[in-house]
XYZ file of C-alpha atoms in Angstrom:
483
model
C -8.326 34.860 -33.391
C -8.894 31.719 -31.008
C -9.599 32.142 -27.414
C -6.966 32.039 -25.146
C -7.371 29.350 -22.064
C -6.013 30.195 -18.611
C -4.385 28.612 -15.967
C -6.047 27.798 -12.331
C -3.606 29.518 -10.540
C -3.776 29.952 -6.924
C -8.042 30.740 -7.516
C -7.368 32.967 -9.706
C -7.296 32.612 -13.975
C -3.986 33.757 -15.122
C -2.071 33.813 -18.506
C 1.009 32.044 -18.818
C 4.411 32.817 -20.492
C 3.581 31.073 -23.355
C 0.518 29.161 -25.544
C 0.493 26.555 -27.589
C -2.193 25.332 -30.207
C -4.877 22.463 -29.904
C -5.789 21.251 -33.072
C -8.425 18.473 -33.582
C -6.292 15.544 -35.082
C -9.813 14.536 -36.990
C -9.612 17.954 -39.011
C -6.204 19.629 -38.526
C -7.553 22.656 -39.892
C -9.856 22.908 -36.799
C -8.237 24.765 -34.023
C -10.184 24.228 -30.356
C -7.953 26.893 -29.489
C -5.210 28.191 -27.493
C -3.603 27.426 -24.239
C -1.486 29.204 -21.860
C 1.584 27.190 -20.570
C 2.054 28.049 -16.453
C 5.676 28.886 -15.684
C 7.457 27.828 -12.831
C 7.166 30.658 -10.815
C 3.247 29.880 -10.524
C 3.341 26.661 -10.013
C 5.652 27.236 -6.853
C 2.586 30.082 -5.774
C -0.100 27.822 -6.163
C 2.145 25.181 -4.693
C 1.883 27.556 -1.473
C -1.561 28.715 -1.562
C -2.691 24.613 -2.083
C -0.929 23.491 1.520
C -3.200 26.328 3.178
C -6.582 25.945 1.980
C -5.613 22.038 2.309
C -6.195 22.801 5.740
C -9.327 25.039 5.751
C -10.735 21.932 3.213
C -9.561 19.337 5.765
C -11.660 21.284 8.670
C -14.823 21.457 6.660
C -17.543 19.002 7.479
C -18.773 15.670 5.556
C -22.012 16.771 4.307
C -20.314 20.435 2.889
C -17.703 18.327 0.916
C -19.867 15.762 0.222
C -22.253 18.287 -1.477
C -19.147 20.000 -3.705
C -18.463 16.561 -5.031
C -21.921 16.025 -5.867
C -22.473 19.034 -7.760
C -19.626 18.415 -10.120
C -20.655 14.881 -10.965
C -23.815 15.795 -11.657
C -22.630 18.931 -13.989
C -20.472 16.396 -15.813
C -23.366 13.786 -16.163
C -25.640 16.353 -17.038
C -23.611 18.032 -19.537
C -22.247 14.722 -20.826
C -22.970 15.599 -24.661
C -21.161 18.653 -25.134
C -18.584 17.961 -22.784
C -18.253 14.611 -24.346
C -18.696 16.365 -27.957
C -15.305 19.079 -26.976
C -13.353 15.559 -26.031
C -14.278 13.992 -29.265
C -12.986 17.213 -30.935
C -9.479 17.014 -29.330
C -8.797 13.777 -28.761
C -10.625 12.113 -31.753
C -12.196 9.509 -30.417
C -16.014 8.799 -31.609
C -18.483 11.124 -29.649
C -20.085 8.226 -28.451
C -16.810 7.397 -26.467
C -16.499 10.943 -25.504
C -19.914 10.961 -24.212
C -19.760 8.019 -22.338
C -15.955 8.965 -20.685
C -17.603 12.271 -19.480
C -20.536 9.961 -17.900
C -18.372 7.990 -16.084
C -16.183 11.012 -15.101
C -19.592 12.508 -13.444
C -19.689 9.250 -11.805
C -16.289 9.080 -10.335
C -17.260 12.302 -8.361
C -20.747 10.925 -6.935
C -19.477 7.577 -5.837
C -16.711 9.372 -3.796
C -19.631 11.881 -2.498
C -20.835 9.353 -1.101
C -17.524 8.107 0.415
C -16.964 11.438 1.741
C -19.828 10.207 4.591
C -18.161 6.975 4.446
C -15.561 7.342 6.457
C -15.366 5.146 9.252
C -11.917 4.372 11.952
C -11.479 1.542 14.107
C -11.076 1.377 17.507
C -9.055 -1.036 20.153
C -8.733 -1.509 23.678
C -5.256 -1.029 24.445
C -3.053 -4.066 26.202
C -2.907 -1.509 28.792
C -5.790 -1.174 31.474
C -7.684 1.817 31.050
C -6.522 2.685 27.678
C -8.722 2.609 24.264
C -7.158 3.205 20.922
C -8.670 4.897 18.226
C -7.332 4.374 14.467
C -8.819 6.511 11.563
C -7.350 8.047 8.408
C -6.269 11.266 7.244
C -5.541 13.759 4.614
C -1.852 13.162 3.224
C -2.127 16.973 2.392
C -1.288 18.622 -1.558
C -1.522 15.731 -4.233
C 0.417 16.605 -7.626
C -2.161 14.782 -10.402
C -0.173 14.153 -13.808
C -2.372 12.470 -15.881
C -2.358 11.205 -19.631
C -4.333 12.053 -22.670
C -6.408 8.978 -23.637
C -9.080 9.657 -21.150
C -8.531 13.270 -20.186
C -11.415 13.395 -18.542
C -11.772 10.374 -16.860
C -8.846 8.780 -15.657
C -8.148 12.699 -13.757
C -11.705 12.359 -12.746
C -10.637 9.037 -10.465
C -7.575 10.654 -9.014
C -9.261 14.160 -8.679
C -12.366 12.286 -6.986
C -10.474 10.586 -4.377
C -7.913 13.215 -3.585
C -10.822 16.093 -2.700
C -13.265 13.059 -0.862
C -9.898 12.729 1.791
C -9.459 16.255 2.665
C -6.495 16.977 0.461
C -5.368 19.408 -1.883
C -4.841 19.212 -5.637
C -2.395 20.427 -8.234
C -3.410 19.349 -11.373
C -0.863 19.069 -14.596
C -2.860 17.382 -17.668
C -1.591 16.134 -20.880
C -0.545 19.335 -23.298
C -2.217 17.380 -26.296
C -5.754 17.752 -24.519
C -5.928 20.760 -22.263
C -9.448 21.313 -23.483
C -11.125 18.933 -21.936
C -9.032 20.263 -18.899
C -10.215 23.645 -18.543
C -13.679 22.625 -18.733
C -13.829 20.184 -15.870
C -11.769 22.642 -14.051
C -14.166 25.518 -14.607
C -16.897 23.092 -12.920
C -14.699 22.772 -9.597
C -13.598 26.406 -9.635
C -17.385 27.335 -9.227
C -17.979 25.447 -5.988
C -17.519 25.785 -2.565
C -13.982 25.206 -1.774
C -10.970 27.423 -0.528
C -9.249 29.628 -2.734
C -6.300 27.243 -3.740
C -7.119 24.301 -3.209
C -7.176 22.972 -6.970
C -5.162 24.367 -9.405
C -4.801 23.467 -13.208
C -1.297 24.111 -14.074
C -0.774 23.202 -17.988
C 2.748 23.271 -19.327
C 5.592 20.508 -20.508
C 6.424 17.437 -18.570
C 10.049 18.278 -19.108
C 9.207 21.624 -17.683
C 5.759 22.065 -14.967
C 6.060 18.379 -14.358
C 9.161 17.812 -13.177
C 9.723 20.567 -11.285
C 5.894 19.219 -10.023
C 7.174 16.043 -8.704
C 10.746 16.840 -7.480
C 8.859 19.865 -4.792
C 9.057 19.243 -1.165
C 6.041 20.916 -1.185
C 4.361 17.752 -2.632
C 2.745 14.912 -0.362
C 2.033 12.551 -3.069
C 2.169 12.239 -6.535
C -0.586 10.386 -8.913
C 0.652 9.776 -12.470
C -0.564 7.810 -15.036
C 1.928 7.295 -18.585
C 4.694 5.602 -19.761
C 7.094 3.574 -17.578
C 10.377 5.707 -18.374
C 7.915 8.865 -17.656
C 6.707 6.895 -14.646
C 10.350 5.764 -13.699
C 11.564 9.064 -13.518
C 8.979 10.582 -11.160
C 9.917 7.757 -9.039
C 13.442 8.811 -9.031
C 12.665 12.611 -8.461
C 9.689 11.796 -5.626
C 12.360 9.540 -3.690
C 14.494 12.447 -2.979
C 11.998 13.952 -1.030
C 10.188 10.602 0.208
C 7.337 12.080 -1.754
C 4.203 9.021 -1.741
C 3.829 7.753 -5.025
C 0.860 5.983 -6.835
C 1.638 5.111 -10.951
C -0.328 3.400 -13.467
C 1.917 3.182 -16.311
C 2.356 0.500 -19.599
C 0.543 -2.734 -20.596
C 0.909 -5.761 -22.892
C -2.418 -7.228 -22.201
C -3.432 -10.235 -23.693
C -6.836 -12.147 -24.682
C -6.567 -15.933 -24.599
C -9.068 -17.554 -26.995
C -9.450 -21.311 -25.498
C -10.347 -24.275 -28.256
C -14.251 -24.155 -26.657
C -14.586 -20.599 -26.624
C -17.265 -19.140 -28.832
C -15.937 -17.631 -31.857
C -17.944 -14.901 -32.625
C -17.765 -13.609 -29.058
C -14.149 -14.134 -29.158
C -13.689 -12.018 -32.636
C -16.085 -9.598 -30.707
C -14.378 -9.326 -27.628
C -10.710 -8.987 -29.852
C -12.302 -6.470 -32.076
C -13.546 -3.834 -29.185
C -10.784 -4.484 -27.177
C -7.985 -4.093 -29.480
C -9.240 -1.066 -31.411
C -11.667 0.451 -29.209
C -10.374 4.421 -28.587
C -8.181 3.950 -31.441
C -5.959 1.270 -29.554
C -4.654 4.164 -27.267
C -5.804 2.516 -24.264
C -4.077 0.915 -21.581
C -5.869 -2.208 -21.294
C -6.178 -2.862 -24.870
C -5.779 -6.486 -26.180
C -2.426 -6.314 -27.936
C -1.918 -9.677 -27.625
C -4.483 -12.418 -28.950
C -3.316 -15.910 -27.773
C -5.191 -18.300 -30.102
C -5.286 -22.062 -29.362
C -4.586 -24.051 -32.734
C -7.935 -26.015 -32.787
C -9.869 -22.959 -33.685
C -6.851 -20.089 -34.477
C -7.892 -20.355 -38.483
C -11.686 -19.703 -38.058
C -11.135 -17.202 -35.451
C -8.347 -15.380 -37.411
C -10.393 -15.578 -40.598
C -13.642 -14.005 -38.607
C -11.174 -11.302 -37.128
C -9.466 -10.181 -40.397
C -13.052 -9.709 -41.753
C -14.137 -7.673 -39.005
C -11.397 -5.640 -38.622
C -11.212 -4.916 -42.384
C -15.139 -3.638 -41.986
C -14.597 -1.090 -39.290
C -15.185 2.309 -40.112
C -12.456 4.641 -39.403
C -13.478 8.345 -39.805
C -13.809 11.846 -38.485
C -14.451 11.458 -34.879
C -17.672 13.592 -35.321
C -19.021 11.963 -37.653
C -22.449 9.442 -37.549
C -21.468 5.806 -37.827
C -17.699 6.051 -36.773
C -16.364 3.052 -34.956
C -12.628 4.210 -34.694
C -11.115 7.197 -34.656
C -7.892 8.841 -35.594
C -4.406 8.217 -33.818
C -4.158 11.441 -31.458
C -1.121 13.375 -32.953
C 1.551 12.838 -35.570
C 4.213 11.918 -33.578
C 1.648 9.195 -32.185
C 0.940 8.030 -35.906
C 4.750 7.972 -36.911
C 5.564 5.669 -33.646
C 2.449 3.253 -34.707
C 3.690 2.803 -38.757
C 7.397 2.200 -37.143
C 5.985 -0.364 -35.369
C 3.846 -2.022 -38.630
C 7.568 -1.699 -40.163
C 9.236 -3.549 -37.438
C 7.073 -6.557 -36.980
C 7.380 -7.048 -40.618
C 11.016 -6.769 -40.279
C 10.383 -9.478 -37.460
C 8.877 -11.785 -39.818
C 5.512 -11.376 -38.072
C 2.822 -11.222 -41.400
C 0.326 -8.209 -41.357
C -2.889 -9.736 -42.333
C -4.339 -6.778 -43.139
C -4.502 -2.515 -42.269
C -1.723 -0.947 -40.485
C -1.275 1.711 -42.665
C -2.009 5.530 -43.304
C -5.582 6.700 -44.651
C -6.236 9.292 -46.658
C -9.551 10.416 -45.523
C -11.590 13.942 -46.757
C -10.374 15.638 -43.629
C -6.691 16.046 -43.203
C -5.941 14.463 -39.860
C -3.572 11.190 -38.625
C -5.882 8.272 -39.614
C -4.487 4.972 -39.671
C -6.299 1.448 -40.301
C -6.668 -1.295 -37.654
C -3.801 -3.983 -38.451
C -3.910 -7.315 -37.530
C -0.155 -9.388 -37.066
C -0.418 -13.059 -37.396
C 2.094 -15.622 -37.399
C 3.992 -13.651 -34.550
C 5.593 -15.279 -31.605
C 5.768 -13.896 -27.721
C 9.020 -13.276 -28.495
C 8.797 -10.473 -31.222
C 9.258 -6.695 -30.058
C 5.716 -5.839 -30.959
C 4.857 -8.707 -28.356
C 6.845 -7.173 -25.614
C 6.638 -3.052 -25.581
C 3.519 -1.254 -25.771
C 2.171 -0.196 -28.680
C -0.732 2.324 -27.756
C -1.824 1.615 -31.374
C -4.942 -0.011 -33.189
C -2.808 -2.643 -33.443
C -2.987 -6.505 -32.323
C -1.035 -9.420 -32.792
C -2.238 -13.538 -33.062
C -0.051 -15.902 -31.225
C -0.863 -19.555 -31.735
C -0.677 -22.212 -28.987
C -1.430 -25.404 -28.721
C -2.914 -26.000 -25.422
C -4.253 -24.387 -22.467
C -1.106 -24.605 -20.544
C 0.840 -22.729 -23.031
C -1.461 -19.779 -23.571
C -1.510 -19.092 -19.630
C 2.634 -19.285 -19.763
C 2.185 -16.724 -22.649
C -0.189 -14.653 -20.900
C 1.873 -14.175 -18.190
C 5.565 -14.180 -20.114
C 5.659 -10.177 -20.449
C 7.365 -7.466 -17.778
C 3.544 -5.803 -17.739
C 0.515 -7.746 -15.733
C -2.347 -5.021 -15.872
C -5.033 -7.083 -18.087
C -5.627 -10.245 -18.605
C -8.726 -12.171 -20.002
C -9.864 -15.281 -21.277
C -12.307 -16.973 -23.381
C -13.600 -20.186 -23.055
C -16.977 -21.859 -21.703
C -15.338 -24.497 -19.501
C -15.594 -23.253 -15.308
C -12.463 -24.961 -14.260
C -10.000 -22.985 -16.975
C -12.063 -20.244 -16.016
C -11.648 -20.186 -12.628
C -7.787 -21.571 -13.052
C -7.059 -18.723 -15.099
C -8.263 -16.136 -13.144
C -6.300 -17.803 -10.415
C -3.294 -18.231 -11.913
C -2.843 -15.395 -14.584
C -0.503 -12.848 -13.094
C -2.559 -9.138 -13.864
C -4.109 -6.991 -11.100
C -7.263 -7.218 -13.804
C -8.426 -10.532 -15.185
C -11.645 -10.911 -17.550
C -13.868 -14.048 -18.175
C -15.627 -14.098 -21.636
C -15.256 -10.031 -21.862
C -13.065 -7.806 -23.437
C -9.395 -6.746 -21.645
C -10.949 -3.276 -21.652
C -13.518 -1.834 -19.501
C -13.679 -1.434 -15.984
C -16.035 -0.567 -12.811
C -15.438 2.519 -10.700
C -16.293 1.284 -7.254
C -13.304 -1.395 -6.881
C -10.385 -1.234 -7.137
C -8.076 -1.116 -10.444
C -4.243 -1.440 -11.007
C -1.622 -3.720 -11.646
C 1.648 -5.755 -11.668
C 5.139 -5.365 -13.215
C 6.019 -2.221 -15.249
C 1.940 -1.955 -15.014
C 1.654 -0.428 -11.742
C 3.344 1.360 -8.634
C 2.369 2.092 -5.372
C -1.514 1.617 -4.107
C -4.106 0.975 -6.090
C -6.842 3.525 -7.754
C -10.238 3.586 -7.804
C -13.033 2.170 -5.510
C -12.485 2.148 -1.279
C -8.600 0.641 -2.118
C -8.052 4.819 -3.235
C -8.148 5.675 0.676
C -4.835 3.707 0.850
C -3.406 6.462 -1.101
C -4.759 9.526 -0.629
C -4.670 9.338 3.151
C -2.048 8.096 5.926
C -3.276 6.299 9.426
C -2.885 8.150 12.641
C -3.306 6.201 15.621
C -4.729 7.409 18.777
C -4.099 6.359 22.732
C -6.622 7.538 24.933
C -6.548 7.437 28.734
C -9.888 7.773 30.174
C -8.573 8.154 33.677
C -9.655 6.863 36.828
C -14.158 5.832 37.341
C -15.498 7.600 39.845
């Protein structure tokens, strides 16, 4: 019989009403085990407990938080392997991803221990005599984290971070397709020094936990990252309630290959981008606008490297991708290999399901080429190793393609000349834009986000986070009369 995972309810571990299974979608005879769904009457308790040790948290001093954010980065780093190894198991992606996600996690929590003594106000002298003004930033009180199952670890690690550097509190709902990797990061910040409360791990259905999550008054703000109709929704429910909102949500990012760029570093900057973490990424390169001078040597180069990736168990040596992360994620991806075709885009090659040794939801990488900005598979996100080439014929054109989409997270471009270089990172309209590297991949210390359906609300990551997780109070001071 598998173990049973608990809730973080209130400081305590607690069953649920219900469990469900996590199965590794690598080997779906592997079970990582089974994990208890909250209902909604603890999710209202911890929902109480949170806004009290919120303020116990708030009153404790910079170098005690600083030190509880410390130690749980450098658990995570330090136990990078088998934490990385566990994410691997349930998510699928290689272990070498898995490691490094864990890594980065660990890092997440050090840089904001080190905001934590960081945390300077301004100050004014008033247009009044004898008055100074002091402005500084506080807590914005219980944050509701929903975050998404590509990076489990990760992408709750930058919203987690920030929200316990400010002062607040945090109720935690993670994706139900990877609550392992969940539980263990939560069993790191149970151990340390904080209030009884003040982060809870509530796992259950977004139809269920998560909205009655976002539509409490109990709520201050609300961090999600996922789809836009998800993310459209929470927006709805948060309104009600003026609740602060902060959403990362779908993509259509695209990698613009110039008629100077180098090829190889083109097809290699394609290749990770587009089918690194199994496509399942939100800055993936779904979108490769070619210029005609060099679209048949890149597209030849692209087919042959995409045809030699290994796709395999996400344990095993040598494995580049991964498989898709559930069935209902594989049945979406071959629906959308179906409807380019039906589009009259031509798959070049892949796109279709693998029988491997292990029985698990393996797909190839597929290439589209001979597709136009206006297909479907052009416009709505994929989240699949999938990529489509759109020829151009100049410069001009492929920044008007870049840019003709409702999304604007990632952008990037390829090309050795300064002056498209610099034009394009001027002119392309993402919140991230890359020069000779891939759409995918980003630094922790500044800030990420960005336009469109893409984003909502402040930016993550870096010192933009404090926009977020805190709210300005502004101080008048009289001093009173000198002696």
């Amino acid at each position: 019989m598998s173990e049973l995972h608990q809730n973080y309810i209130a400081g305590e571990w607690v069953s649920g009403t219900s469990e469900i299974e996590n199965r590794n979608p690598s080997d779906l005879t592997d079970l990582v085990g089974l994990f208890a769904q909250a209902s909604a009457d603890q999710l209202d308790a911890t929902l109480d407990r949170a806004r009290q040790a919120q303020v116990e948290w708030a009153a404790y001093g910079m170098e005690r938080k600083q030190a509880v954010l410390m130690a749980i980065g450098n658990e995570l780093m330090a136990r990078a392997e088998e934490l990385g190894t566990l994410l691997s198991r349930e998510e699928g992606k290689p272990i070498a991803e898995g490691k490094g996600e864990v890594y980065r996690a660990g890092q997440f929590f050090t840089y904001y221990a080190a905001e934590c003594l960081r945390q300077l106000g301004e100050n004014a002298d008033s247009v009044r005599d004898g008055v100074e003004i002091d402005v500084r930033r506080e807590a914005v009180g219980v944050v509701a984290i929903i975050s998404p199952w590509n990076f489990p670890t990760a992408t709750a690690s930058w919203k987690i971070a920030p929200a316990l550097c400010y002062g607040n509190a945090v109720v935690w709902k993670p994706a139900n397709i990877t609550p392992a990797s969940a539980v263990a990061l939560t069993e790191i910040i149970a151990r340390q020094d904080i209030p009884k409360g003040l982060f809870s791990l509530v796992m259950g259905s977004g139809r269920d936990i998560g909205q009655r999550l976002v539509e409490s008054p109990k709520v201050n703000a609300i961090s999600f990252t996922g789809s836009v109709p998800v993310g459209k929704g929470i927006a709805s429910a948060a309104i009600q309630n003026l609740t602060k909102v902060q959403m990362e949500m779908g993509s259509k990012n695209a990698l613009a290959v110039m008629d100077d760029a180098d090829i190889d570093l083109a097809v290699t900057l394609a290749l990770g981008g587009a089918f690194g973490g199994t496509g399942q990424k939100c800055t993936a390169s779904s979108r490769l606008i070619v210029h005609s001078a060099v679209h048949d040597a890149f597209v030849e180069k692209l087919i042959a490297g995409t045809k030699a990736m290994k796709v395999g168990h996400g344990q095993e040596e040598g494995t580049q991708m991964g498989p898709v992360v559930s069935e209902q994620q594989l049945n979406e991806n071959l629906a959308y290999v179906d409807l380019g075709k039906s589009e009259g885009a031509e798959l070049a090659c892949g796109g279709v399901r693998l029988e491997m040794p292990h029985d698990g939801y393996y797909m190839s990488p597929g290439v589209f080429v001979n597709s136009n900005n206006a297909m479907r598979i052009n416009r709505e996100e994929m989240f699949a190793p999938l990529t489509s080439v759109i020829k151009v014929d100049s410069y001009e054109e492929a920044l008007t393609t870049v840019n003709d989409t409702n999304f604007g997270l990632t952008s990037g471009v390829v090309t050795q000349s300064l002056a498209r270089a610099t034009h394009f990172r001027r002119n392309a309209r993402t919140g991230v834009v890359t020069v000779n590297l891939p759409t995918a991949g980003t630094d922790y210390h500044v800030p990420f986000g960005g336009r469109g359906d893409s984003s909502y609300g402040p930016r993550e990551q870096g010192k933009a986070a404090a926009e977020f997780y805190t709210t300005v109070k502004t101080a008048y001071i009289s001093a009173g009369k000198p002696f």
